[in-house]
XYZ file of C-alpha atoms in Angstrom:
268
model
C 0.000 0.000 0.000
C 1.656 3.353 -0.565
C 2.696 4.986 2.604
C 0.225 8.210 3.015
C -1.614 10.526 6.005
C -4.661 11.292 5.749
C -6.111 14.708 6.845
C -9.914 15.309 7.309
C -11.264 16.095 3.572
C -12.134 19.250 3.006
C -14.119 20.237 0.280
C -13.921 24.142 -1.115
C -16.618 25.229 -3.264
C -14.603 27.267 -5.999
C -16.728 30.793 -6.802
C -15.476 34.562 -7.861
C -17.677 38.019 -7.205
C -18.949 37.302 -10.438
C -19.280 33.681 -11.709
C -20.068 30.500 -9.257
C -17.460 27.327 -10.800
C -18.891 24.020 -10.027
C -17.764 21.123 -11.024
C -19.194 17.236 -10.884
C -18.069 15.333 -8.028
C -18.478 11.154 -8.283
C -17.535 8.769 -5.338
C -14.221 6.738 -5.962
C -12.689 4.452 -2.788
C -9.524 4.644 -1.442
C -8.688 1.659 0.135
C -11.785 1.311 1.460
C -13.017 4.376 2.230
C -15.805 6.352 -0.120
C -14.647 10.180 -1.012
C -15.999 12.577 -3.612
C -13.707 13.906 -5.635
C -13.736 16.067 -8.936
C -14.632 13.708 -12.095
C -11.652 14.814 -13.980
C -8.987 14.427 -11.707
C -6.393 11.566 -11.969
C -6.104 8.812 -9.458
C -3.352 10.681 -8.029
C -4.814 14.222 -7.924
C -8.206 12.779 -6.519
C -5.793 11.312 -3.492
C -4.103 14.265 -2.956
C -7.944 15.734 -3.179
C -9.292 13.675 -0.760
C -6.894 14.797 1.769
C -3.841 12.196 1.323
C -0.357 13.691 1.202
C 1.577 11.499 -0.835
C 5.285 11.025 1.032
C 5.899 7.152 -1.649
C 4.467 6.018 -4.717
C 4.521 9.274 -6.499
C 7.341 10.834 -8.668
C 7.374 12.583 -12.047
C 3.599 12.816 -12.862
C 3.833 12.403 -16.251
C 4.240 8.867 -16.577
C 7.589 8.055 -16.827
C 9.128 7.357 -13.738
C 6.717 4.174 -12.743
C 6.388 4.841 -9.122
C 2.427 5.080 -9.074
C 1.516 1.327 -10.175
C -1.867 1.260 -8.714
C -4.458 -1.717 -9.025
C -8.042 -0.927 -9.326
C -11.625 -2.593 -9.467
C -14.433 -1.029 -11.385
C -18.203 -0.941 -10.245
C -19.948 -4.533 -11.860
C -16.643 -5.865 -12.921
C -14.833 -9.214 -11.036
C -11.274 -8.077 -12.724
C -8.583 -5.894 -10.918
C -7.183 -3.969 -13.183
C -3.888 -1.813 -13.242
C -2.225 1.481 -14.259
C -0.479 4.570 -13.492
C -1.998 6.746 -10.800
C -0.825 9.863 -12.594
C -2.330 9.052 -16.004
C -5.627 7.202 -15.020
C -8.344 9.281 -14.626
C -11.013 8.409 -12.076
C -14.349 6.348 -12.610
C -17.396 6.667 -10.420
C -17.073 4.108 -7.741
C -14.225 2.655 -8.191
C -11.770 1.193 -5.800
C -7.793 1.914 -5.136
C -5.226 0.971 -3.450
C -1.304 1.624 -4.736
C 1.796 -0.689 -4.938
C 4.718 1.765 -5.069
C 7.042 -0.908 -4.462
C 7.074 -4.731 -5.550
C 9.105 -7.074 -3.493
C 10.895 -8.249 -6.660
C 13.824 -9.919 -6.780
C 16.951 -8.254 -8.157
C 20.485 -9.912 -8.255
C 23.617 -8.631 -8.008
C 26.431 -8.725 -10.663
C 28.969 -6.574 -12.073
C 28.443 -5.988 -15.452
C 32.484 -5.928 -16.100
C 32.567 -9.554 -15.066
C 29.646 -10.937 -17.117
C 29.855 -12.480 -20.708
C 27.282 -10.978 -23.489
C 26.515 -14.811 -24.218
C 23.118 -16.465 -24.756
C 23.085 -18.210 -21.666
C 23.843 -15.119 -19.265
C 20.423 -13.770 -18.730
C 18.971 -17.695 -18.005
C 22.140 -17.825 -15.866
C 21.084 -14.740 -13.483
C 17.397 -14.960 -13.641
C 16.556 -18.644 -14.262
C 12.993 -18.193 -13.391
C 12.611 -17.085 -17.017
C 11.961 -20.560 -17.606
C 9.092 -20.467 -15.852
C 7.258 -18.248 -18.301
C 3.663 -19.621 -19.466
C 3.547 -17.497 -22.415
C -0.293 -16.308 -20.989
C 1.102 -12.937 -21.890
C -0.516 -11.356 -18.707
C 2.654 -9.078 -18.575
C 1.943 -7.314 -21.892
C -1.233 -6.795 -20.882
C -0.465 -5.184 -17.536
C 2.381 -2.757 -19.116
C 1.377 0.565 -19.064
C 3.671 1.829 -21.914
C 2.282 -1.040 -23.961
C 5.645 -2.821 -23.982
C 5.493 -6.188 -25.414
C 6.969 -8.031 -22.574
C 6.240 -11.640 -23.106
C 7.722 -10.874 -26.783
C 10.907 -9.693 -24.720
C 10.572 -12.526 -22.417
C 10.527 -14.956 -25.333
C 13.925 -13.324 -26.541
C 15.730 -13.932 -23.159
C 14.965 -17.605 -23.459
C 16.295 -17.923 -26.595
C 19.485 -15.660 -25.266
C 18.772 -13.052 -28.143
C 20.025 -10.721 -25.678
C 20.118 -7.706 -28.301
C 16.364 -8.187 -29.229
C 15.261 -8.401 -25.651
C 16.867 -4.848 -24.836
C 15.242 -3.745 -28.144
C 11.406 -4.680 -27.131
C 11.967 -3.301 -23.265
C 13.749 -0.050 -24.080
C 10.728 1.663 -22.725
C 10.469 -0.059 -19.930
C 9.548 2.455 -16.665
C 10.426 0.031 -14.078
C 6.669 0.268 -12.394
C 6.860 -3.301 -11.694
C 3.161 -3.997 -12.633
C 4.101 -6.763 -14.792
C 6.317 -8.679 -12.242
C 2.996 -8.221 -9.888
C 0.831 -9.741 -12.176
C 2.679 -12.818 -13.968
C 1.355 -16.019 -12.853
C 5.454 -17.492 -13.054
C 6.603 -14.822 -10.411
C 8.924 -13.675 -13.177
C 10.809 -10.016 -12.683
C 10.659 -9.287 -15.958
C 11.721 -5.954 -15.801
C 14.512 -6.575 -13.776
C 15.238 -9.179 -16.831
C 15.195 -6.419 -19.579
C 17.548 -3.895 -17.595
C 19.923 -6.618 -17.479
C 19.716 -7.075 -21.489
C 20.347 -3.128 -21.947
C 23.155 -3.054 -19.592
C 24.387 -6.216 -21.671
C 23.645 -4.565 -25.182
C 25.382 -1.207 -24.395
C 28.226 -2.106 -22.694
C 29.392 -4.876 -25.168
C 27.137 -5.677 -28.165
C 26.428 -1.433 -29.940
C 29.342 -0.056 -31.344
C 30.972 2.670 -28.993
C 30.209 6.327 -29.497
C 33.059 8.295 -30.747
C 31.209 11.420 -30.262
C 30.881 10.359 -26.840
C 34.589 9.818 -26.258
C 36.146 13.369 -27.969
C 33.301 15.136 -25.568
C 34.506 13.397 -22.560
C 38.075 14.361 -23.395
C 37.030 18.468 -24.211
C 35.163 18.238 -20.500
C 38.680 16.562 -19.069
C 40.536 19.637 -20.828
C 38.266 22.007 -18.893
C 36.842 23.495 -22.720
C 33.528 24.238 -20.754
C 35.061 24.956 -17.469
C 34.582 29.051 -18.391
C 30.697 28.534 -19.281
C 30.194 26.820 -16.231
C 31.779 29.373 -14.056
C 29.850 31.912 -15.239
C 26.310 29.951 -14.778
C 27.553 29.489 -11.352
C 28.242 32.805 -10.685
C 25.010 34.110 -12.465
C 22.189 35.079 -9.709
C 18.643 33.978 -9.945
C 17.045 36.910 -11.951
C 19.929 36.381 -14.699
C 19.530 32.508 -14.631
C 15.759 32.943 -15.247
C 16.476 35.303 -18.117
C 18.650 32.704 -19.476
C 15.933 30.415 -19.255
C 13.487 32.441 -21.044
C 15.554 34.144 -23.802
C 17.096 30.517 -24.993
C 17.317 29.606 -28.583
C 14.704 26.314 -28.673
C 15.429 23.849 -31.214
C 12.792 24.144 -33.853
C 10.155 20.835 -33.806
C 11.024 19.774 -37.298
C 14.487 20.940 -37.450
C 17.028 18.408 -39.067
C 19.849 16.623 -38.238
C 22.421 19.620 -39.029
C 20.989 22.371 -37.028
C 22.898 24.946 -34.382
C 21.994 27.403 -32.574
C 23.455 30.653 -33.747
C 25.931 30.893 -31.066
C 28.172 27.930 -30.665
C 29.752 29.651 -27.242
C 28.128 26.710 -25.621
C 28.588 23.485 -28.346
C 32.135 21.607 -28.594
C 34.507 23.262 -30.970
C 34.082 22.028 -34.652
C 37.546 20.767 -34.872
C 36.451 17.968 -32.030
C 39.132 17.115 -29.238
C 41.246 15.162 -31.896
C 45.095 14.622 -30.522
């Protein structure tokens, strides 16, 4: 259950001098107990609503940092069903309870010491074998990530593939909560991508000259200055910058390059 206090609800009727703003309250429950909250809100906002201050199982808000997982049950139906708090919006008596964490099981390894071979993820998770291919996980995934298809790869040791499918993983966990095996399949695909970019995508050249201008202190001046900067130039900063146009193309720069590497790279 997430960890939350609850303060006596209060509800505010919203009016001005000159127009009277009401909008349509429905029941939901929250673990167990019946509130009234706005119909538009979220899960999360109608908590937060309701009274609760959220100190676990909230993060970003916007559905990317998978600490909300919440399981629900709508009114008439026998299923529970699942989701983010922050991007489900509430139903008239429905009922909530969160699971910001999963007791999953994670194992330690150090990536430095492990082989990219086909038998490494079966190796550290071997309750991948388990998997009944009921493809309950995809199902659950918020980010509609095909899991069991990622699954499926780290049986066959097609390590590459199986980062490939859960790159968007969030982490939430909802899958591992919900697979009949008592797989961690997210735990499973971080271990692919750690595999896949530390030994199986070519290495970033890019990457390395920037490292080696930031060793030579090329930004060191920029920096400074930032530092030094107070908080009514930083916020000018902020709201005079050059934004990169939405359907700009691989070659564009801002018309300053003060702040981009030199063109002639950190070459020796």
């Amino acid at each position: 259950m997430a960890d939350v206090r609850s303060d006596e609800v209060r509800h505010e009727e919203l009016s001005s001098d000159k127009v009277e703003v009401r909008e349509e309250l429905v029941p939901i429950y929250i673990m167990g107990q019946r509130y009234e909250v706005p119909a538009s809100l979220t899960i999360q906002k109608a908590l937060e609503y309701a009274g609760y201050f959220l100190i676990r199982g909230c993060g970003c808000r916007a559905g990317i940092c998978g600490a909300c997982a919440t399981v629900y049950r709508l009114p008439g139906s026998h299923r529970v069903e699942i989701g983010l708090a922050c991007q489900t919006v509430v139903v008239p008596n429905m009922y909530i309870a969160q699971i910001p964490f999963f007791p999953a099981i994670k194992a330690k390894y150090d990536i430095e010491e492990l082989k990219p071979e086909p038998n490494v993820l079966a190796e550290i998770y071997p309750e991948i074998y388990k998997c009944m291919g009921c493809n309950t996980c995809t199902r659950s995934c918020p980010m509609d990530i095909p899991v069991m298809e990622y699954m499926s790869a780290a049986i066959r040791g097609d390590i590459e593939r199986c980062a490939e499918l859960s790159f968007n993983c969030i982490m939430c966990g909802l899958c591992a909560a919900r697979c009949p095996g008592e797989i961690v399949q997210y735990n499973v695909g971080i271990l692919a991508r750690r595999l896949t970019a530390r030994y199986l995508v070519p290495k970033a050249d890019h990457l390395e000259k920037m490292i080696k201008l930031i060793e030579r202190g090329t930004f060191d001046e920029c920096l400074d200055e930032l530092q030094r900067a107070d908080e009514s130039t930083l916020r000018e900063l902020y709201s005079n910058r050059e934004m990169e146009p939405v359907e700009a193309d691989e070659f564009w720069e801002p018309s300053s390059r003060r702040f981009l590497a030199p063109l002639d790279g950190a070459e020796d």
